[in-house]
Coordinates of C-alpha atoms in Angstrom, one line a residue:
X9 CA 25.7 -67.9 72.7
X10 CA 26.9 -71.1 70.9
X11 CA 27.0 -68.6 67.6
X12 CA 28.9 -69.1 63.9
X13 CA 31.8 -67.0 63.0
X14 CA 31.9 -65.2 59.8
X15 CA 33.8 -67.7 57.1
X16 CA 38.1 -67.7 57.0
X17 CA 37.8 -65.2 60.4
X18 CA 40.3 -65.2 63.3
X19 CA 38.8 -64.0 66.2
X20 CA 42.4 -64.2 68.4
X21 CA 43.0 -60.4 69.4
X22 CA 39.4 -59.9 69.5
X23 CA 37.1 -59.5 73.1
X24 CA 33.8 -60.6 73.0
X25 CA 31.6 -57.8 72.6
X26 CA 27.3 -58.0 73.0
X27 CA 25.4 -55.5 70.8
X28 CA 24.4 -53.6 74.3
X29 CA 28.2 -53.1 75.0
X30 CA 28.3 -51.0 71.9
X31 CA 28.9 -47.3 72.1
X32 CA 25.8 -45.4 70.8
X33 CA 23.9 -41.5 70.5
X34 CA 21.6 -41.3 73.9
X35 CA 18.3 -42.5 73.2
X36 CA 14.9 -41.1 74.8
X37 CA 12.3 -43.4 76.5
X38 CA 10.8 -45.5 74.3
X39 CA 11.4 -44.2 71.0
X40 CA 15.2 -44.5 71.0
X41 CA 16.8 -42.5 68.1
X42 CA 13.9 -42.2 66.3
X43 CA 13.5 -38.5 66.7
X44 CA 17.1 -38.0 65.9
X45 CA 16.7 -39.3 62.4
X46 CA 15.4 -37.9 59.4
X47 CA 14.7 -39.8 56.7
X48 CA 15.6 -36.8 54.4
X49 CA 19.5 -37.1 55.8
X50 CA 19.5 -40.6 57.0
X51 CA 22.6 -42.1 55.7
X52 CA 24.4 -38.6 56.4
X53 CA 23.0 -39.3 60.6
X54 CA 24.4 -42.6 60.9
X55 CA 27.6 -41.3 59.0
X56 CA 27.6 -38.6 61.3
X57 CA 27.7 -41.0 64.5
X58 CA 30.0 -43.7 63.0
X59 CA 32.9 -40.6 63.5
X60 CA 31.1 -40.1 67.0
X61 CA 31.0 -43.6 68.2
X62 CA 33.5 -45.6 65.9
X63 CA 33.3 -48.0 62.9
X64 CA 30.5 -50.2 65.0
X65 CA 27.6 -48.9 67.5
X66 CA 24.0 -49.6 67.9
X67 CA 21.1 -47.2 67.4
X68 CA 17.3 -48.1 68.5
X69 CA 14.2 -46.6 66.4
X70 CA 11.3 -47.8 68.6
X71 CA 11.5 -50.8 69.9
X72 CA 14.0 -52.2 67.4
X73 CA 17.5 -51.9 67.7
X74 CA 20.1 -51.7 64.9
X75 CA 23.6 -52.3 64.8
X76 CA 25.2 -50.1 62.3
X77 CA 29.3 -51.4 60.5
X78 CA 31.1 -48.3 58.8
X79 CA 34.1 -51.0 58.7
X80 CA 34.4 -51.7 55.2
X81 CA 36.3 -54.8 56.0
X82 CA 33.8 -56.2 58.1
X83 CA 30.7 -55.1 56.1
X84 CA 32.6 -56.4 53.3
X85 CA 32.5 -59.8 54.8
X86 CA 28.5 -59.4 56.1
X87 CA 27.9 -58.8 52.1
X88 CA 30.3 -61.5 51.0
X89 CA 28.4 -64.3 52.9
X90 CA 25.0 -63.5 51.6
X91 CA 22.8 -65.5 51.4
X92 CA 23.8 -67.9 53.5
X93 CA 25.0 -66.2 56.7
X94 CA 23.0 -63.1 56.3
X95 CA 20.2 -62.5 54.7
X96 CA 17.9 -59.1 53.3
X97 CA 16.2 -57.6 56.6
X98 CA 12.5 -58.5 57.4
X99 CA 11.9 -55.2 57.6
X100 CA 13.2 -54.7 54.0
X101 CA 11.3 -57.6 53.3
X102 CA 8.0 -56.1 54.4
X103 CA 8.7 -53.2 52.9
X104 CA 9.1 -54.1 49.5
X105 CA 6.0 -56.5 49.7
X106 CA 3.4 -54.0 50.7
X107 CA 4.6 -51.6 47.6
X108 CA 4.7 -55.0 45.2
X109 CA 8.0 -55.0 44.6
X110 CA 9.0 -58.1 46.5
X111 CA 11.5 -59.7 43.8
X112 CA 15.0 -60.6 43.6
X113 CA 16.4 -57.5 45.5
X114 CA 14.4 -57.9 48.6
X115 CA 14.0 -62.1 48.3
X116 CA 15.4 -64.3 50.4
X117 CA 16.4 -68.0 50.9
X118 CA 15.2 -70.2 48.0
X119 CA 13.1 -67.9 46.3
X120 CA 16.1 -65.6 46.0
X121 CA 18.1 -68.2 44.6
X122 CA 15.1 -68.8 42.1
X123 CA 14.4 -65.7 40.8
X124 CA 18.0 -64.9 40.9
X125 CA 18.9 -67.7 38.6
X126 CA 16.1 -67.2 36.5
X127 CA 16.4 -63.3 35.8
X128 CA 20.4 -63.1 35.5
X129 CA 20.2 -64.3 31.6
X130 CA 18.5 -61.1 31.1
X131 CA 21.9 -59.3 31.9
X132 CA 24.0 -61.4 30.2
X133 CA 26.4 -59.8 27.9
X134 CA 24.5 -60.9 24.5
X135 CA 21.5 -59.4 25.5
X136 CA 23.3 -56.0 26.9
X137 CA 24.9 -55.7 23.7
X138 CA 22.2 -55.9 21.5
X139 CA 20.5 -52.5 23.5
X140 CA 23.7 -50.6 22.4
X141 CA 21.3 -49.0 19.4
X142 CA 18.8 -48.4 21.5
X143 CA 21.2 -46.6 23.7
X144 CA 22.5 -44.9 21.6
X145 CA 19.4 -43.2 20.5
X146 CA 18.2 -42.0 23.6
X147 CA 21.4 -40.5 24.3
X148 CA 21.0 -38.3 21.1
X149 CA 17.3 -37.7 22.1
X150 CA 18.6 -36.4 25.1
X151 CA 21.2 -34.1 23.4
X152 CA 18.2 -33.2 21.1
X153 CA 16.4 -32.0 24.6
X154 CA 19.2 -30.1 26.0
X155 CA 19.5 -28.3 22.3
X156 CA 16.2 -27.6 23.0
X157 CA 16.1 -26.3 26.5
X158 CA 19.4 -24.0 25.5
X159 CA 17.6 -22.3 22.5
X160 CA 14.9 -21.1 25.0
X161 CA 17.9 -19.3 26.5
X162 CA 15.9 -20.1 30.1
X163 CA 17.6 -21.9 33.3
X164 CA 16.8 -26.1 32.9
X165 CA 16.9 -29.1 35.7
X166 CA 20.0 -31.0 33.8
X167 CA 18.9 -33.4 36.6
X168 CA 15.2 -33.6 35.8
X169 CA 16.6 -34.5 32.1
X170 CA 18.8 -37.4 33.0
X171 CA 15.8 -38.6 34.9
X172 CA 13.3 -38.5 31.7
X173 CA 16.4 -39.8 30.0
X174 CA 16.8 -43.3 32.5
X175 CA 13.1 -43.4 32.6
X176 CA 13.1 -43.6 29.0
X177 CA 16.2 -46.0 28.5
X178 CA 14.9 -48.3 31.3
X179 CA 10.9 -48.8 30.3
X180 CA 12.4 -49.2 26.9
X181 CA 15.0 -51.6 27.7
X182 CA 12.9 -53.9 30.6
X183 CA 9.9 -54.2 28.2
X184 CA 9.7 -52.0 25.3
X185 CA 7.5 -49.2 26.5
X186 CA 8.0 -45.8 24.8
X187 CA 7.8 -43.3 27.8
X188 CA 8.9 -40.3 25.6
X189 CA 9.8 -38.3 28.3
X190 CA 12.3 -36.5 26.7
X191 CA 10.8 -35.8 23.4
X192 CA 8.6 -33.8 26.0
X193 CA 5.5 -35.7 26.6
X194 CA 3.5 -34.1 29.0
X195 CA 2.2 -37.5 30.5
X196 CA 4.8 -38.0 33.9
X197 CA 2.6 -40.2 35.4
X198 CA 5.1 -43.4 35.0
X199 CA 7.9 -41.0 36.9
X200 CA 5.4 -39.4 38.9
X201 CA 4.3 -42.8 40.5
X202 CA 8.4 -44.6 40.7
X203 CA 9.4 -41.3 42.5
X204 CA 6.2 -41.3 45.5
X205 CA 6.8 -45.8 45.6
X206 CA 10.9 -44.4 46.1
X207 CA 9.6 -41.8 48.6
X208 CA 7.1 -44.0 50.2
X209 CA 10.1 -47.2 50.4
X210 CA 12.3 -44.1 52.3
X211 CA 9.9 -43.0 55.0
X212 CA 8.5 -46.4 55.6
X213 CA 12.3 -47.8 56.3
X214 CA 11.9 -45.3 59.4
X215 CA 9.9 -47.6 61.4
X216 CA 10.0 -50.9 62.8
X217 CA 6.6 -52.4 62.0
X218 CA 4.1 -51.7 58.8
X219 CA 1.6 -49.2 60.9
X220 CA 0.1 -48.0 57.3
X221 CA -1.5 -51.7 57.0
X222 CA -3.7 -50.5 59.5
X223 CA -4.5 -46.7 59.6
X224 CA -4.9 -45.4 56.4
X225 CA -4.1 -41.9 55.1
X226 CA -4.4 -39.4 52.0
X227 CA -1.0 -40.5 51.6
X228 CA -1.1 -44.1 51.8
X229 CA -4.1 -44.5 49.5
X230 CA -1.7 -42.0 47.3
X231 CA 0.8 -44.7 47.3
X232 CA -1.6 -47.4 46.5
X233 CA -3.0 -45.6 43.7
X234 CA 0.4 -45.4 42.4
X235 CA 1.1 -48.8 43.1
X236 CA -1.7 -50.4 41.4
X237 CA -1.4 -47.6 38.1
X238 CA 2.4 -49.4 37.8
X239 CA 0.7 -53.2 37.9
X240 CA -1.7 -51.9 35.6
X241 CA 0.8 -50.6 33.3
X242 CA 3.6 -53.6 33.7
X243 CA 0.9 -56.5 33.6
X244 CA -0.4 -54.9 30.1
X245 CA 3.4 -55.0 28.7
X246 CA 3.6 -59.0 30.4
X247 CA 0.9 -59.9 28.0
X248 CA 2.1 -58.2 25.7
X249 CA 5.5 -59.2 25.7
X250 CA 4.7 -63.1 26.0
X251 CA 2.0 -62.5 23.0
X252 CA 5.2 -61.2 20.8
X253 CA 7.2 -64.4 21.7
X254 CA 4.3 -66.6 20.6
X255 CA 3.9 -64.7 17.5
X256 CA 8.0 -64.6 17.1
X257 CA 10.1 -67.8 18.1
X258 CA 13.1 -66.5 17.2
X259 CA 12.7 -63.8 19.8
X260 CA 13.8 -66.5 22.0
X261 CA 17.4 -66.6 21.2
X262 CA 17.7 -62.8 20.5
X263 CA 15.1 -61.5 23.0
X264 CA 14.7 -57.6 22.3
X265 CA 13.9 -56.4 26.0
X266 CA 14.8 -57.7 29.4
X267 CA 11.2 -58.6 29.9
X268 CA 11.1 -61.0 26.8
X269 CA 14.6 -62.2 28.3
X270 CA 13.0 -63.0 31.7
X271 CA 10.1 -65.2 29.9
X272 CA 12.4 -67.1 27.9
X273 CA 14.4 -67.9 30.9
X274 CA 11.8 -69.1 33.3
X275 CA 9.8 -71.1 30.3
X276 CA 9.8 -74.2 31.9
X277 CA 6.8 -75.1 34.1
X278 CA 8.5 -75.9 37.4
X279 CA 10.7 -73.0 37.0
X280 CA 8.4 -70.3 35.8
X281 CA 8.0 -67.1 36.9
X282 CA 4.6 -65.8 37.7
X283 CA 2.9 -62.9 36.6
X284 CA 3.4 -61.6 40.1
X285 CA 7.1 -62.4 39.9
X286 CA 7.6 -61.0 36.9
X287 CA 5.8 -57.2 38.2
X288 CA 7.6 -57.2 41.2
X289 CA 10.8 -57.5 39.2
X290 CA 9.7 -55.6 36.3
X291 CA 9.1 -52.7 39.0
X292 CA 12.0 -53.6 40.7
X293 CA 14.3 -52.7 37.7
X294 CA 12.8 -49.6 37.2
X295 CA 13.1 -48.1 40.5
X296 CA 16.6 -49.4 40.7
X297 CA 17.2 -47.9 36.9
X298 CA 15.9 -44.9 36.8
X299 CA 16.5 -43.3 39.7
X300 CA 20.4 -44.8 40.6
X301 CA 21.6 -44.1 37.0
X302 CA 20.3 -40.6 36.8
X303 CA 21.4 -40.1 40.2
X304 CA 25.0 -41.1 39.2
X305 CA 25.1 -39.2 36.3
X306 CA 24.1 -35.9 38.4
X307 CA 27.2 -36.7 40.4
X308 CA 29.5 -37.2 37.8
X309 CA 28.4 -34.4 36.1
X310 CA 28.7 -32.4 39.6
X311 CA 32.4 -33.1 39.7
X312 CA 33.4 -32.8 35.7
X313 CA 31.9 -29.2 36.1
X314 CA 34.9 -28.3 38.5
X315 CA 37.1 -29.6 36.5
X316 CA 37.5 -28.3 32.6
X317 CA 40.9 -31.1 32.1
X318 CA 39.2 -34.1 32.9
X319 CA 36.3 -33.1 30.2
X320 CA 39.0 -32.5 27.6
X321 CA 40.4 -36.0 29.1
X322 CA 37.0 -37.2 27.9
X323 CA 36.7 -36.0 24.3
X324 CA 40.6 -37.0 23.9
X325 CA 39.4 -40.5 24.7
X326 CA 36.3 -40.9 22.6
X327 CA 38.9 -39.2 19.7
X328 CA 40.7 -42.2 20.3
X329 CA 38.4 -45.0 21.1
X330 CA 35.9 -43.8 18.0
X331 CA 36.8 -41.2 16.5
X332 CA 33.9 -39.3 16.8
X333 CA 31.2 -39.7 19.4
X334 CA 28.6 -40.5 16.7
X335 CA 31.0 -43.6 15.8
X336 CA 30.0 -45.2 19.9
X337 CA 29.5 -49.2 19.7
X338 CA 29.9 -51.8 21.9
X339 CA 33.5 -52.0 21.4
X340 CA 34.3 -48.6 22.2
X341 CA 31.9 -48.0 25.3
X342 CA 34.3 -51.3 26.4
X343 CA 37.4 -49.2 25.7
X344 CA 36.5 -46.0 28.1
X345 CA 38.8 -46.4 30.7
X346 CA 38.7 -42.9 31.5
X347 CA 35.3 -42.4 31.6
X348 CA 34.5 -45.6 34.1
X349 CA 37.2 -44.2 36.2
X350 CA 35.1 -41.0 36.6
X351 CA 31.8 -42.8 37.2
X352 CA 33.9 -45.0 39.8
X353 CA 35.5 -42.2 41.5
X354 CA 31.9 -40.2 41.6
X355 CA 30.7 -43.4 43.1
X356 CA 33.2 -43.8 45.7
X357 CA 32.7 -39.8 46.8
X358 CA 28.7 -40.1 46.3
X359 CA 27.6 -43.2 46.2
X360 CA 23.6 -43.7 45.6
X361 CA 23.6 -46.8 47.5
X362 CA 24.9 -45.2 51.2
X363 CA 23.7 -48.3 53.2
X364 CA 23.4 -51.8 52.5
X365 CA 21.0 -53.5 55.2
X366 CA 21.2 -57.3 56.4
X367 CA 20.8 -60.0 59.2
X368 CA 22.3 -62.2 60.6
X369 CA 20.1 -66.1 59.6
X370 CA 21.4 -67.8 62.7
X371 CA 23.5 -66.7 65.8
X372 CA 27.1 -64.6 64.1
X373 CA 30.5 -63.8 65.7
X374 CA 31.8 -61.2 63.3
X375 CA 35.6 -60.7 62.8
X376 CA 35.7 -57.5 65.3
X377 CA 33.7 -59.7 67.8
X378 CA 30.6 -58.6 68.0
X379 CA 28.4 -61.3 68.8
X380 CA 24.9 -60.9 66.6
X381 CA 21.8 -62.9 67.5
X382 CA 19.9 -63.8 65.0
X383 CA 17.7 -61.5 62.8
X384 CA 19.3 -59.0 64.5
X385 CA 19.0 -55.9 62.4
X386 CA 22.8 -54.2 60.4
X387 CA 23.0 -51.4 58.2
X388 CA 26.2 -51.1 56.4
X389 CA 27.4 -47.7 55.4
X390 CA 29.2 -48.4 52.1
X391 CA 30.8 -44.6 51.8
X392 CA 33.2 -44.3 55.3
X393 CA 35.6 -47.1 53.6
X394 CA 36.5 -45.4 50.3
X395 CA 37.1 -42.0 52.8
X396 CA 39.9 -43.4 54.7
X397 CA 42.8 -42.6 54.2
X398 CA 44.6 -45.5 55.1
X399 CA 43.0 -46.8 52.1
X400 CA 42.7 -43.7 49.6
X401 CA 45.5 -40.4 49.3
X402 CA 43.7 -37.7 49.5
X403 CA 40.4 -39.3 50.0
X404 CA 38.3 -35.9 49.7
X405 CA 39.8 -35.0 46.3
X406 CA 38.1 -36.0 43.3
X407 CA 40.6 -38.0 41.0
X408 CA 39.9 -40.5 38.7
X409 CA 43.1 -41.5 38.2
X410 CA 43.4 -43.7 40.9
X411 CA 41.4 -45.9 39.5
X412 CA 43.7 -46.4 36.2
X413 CA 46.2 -48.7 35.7
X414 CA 50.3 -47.3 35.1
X415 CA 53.2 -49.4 35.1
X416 CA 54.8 -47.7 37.5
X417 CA 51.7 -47.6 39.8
X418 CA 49.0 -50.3 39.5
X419 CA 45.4 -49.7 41.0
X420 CA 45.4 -49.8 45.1
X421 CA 44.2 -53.4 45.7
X422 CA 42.3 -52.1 48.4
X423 CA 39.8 -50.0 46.8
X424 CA 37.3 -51.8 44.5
X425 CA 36.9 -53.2 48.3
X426 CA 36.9 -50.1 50.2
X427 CA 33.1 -49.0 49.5
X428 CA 30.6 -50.8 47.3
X429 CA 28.4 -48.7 45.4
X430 CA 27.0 -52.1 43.8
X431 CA 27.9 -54.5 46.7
X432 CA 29.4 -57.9 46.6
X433 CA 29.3 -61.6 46.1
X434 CA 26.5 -63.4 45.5
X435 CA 24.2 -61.1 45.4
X436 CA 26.3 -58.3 43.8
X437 CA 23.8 -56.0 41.5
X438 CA 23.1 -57.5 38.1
X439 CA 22.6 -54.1 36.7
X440 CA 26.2 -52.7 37.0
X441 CA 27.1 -53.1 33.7
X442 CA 24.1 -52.0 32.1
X443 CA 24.4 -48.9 34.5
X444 CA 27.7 -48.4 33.2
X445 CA 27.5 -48.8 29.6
X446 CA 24.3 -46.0 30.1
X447 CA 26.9 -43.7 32.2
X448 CA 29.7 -44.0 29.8
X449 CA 27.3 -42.8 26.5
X450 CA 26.2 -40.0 28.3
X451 CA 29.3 -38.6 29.9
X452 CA 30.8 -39.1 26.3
X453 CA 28.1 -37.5 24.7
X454 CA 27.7 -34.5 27.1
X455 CA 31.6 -33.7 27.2
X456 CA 31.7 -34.0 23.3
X457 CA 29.0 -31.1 22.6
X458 CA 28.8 -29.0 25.9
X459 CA 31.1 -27.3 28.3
X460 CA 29.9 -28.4 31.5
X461 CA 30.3 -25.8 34.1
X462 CA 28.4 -24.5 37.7
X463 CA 26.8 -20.8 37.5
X464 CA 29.1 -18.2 39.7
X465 CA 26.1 -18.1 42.5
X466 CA 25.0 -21.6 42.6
X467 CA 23.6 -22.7 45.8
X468 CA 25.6 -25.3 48.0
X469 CA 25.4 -29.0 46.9
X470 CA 23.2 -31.4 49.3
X471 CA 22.7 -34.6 49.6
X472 CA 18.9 -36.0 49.8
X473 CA 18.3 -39.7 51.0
X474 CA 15.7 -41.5 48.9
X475 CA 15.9 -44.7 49.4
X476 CA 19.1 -43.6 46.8
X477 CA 21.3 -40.6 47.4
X478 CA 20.4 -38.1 45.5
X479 CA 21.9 -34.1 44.8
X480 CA 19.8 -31.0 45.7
X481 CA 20.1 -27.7 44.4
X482 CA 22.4 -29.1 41.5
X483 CA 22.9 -26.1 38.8
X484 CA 24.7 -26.7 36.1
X485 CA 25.4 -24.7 33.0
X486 CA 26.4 -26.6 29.3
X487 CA 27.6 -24.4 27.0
X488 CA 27.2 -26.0 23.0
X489 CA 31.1 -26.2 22.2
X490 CA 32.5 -24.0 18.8

């Protein structure tokens, strides 16, 4: 094979290695691994056999075959040269493009690069800060809907409310769309229909070729109907939104949503986004908003109810930054150290991204030589690297403080590049700041006004894979503070 090696890699030490003389679970006769999968535990199976079979082996669901990197080195470098060397999966491809969400995250090639360049304004720091008010609101209205929930003196999903809150944060943010979940609005239909398209993107990613295109179920039709209620909703706010710049020019150098943002930045003809463009990454952003953010939150909060000192570590830093929590701005959300190291180091321990998928766009030597043909098909398991303890002391233990800054001990070098909750290089999520700016208002909020602690009989902790990683049975118990 006459193949590229991976950029800056010396391959002297390495032997050769084809994908079939990696190590691997048995498969069965023509399905492979499929039946050893579920889609439930996915990332936890192929965690499960990267301690079985090493930091690279190959897998086979069907007829395709996957070769899966737990190395965070080497994945690091897969994600580094994106998009040139490796590109999204046609499988992911697919997948996105039969739920109508085929936009930046699942692009490739030049229309990647297009949208990418056209939809990154709408992230830029400016337009961030001016959502600070609006952030700020919904983090009281969710406050106002925990108050509520207590005074009913009944168990609540904490989870279920960080959801309504993310929901609510996002469809206001992307294009100005009051949800009003948390004020209690008994419509869910908006999170009923992003949490069957995450369910539907989950099971799909199972198998190797789009069978629903041609046999249709109760549940595919189920997932079309929620498709087409989303376009329905998103094209009405498109019009909407490009009516209020018409009617407003000076929207256009202080956009109000990331929506308006979007439409400003593609407004000249040859570069303009479609209405089509525009849905899938309208759509795009909310799945990725609403259900990674709340998810990350449910973690954090997971670990700050085991441990009472880190909360008081919280309010001692908002006392400082602010104040007083009803004092948060821009500037002070910049200044919470502590808090961003407890999102990072919930991150690292429960990531919601587990896997990154990719492919090789022409034939790859990687930098542990294995040779990849190309297309062939990689999953990257982002968690294994930020568990090693080469890397991490202690890697099981939940402590933030690794992740700050002493004199006497700077930050390891090696882990911001040990796992990637929001991968890397060029195609490194635009949404991590906007994900953490949400995480550091609520965990400020929440630590400020509640004791955050875990019932005496709560159930065991799970992990469920939905396209994100998600907790099951999470109970938590906030207690208003005297």
């Amino acid at each position: 094979m006459n193949a590229k090696t991976v950029k800056d890699v010396n391959l002297s030490g390495f032997s050769m290695l084809s994908i079939d003389e990696l190590p691997g679970p048995k498969k069965a006769p023509l399905i492979g691994n499929f039946a050893q999968i579920s889609p439930e535990s996915f990332h936890t199976n192929l965690e499960q056999w990267a301690k079985e079979y090493g930091p690279a082996y190959q897998m086979k669901l069907l007829n395709k075959q996957y070769v899966v990197i737990s190395d965070p080195k080497v994945g690091l470098e897969i994600i580094k040269q994106r998009p040139k060397l490796f590109n999204r999966t046609e499988r992911l491809e697919w997948l996105f493009e039969d739920l109508g969400i085929h936009g930046v995250f699942s692009s490739n090639g030049e229309k990647w690069k297009r949208q990418r360049r056209l939809i990154m304004p709408a992230f830029s720091y400016r337009t961030l800060a001016s959502f600070v008010p609006h952030l700020k609101s919904l983090s009281i209205d969710l406050q106002t809907a925990i108050d509520k929930k207590i005074a009913l003196g009944s168990a609540f999903n904490v989870h279920e409310l960080l959801q309504h809150f993310t929901i609510d944060i996002t469809t206001g943010l992307v294009f100005g769309y009051q949800t009003n979940m948390l004020s209690g609005s008994s419509d869910t239909t908006l999170r009923d229909n992003i949490d069957r398209l995450f369910r539907a993107l989950n099971k799909r990613g199972k198998y190797p070729f789009p069978w629903w295109r041609y046999i249709r179920t109760a549940e595919t039709r189920r997932v079309d109907k929620a498709r087409e209620e989303v376009y329905q909703l998103a094209v009405s706010m498109i019009s909407k939104a490009k009516a209020e710049l018409a009617e407003n020019t000076a929207l256009a150098d202080e956009p109000e949503t990331i929506l308006q943002a979007m439409i400003v930045a593609s407004d000249s003809e040859e570069g303009k986004l479609t209405d089509d463009e525009l849905f899938a990454n309208i759509l795009t952003l909310l799945l990725a908003g609403e259900d990674t953010t709340s998810n990350m939150l449910a973690w954090t909060l997971y670990y700050l109810a085991q441990n009472p000192d880190l909360q008081q570590q919280v309010i001692d830093e908002v006392s400082h930054v602010c104040g007083d929590i009803e004092m948060l701005d821009l500037a002070a959300l910049e200044q919470f150290d502590v808090i961003e190291a407890i999102l990072r180091e919930g991150l690292r321990l429960k990531g919601t991204a587990p896997l990154i998928s990719a492919e090789p766009t022409e034939d790859t030597v990687l930098s542990n030589g294995i040779k990849l043909p190309k297309g062939t098909a990689i999953f990257i398991l982002t968690r294994p690297g930020g568990l090693d303890e080469k890397v991490v002391e202690c890697p099981e233990q939940f402590n933030p403080e690794r992740w700050l800054a002493k004199p006497d001990k700077p930050v390891c070098p090696h882990l911001q590049s040990s796992h990637l909750p929001f991968g890397a290089g060029a195609r490194h999520c635009p949404g991590e700041r906007l994900a953490m700016m949400e995480g550091k208002a609520v965990i400020a909020r929440l630590c400020w006004y509640y004791v955050i602690s875990q019932p005496e009989q709560a159930p065991e902790v799970g992990e469920e894979f939905a396209f994100t990683m998600r907790p099951t049975n999470l109970t938590l118990t906030l207690t208003p503070r005297q």
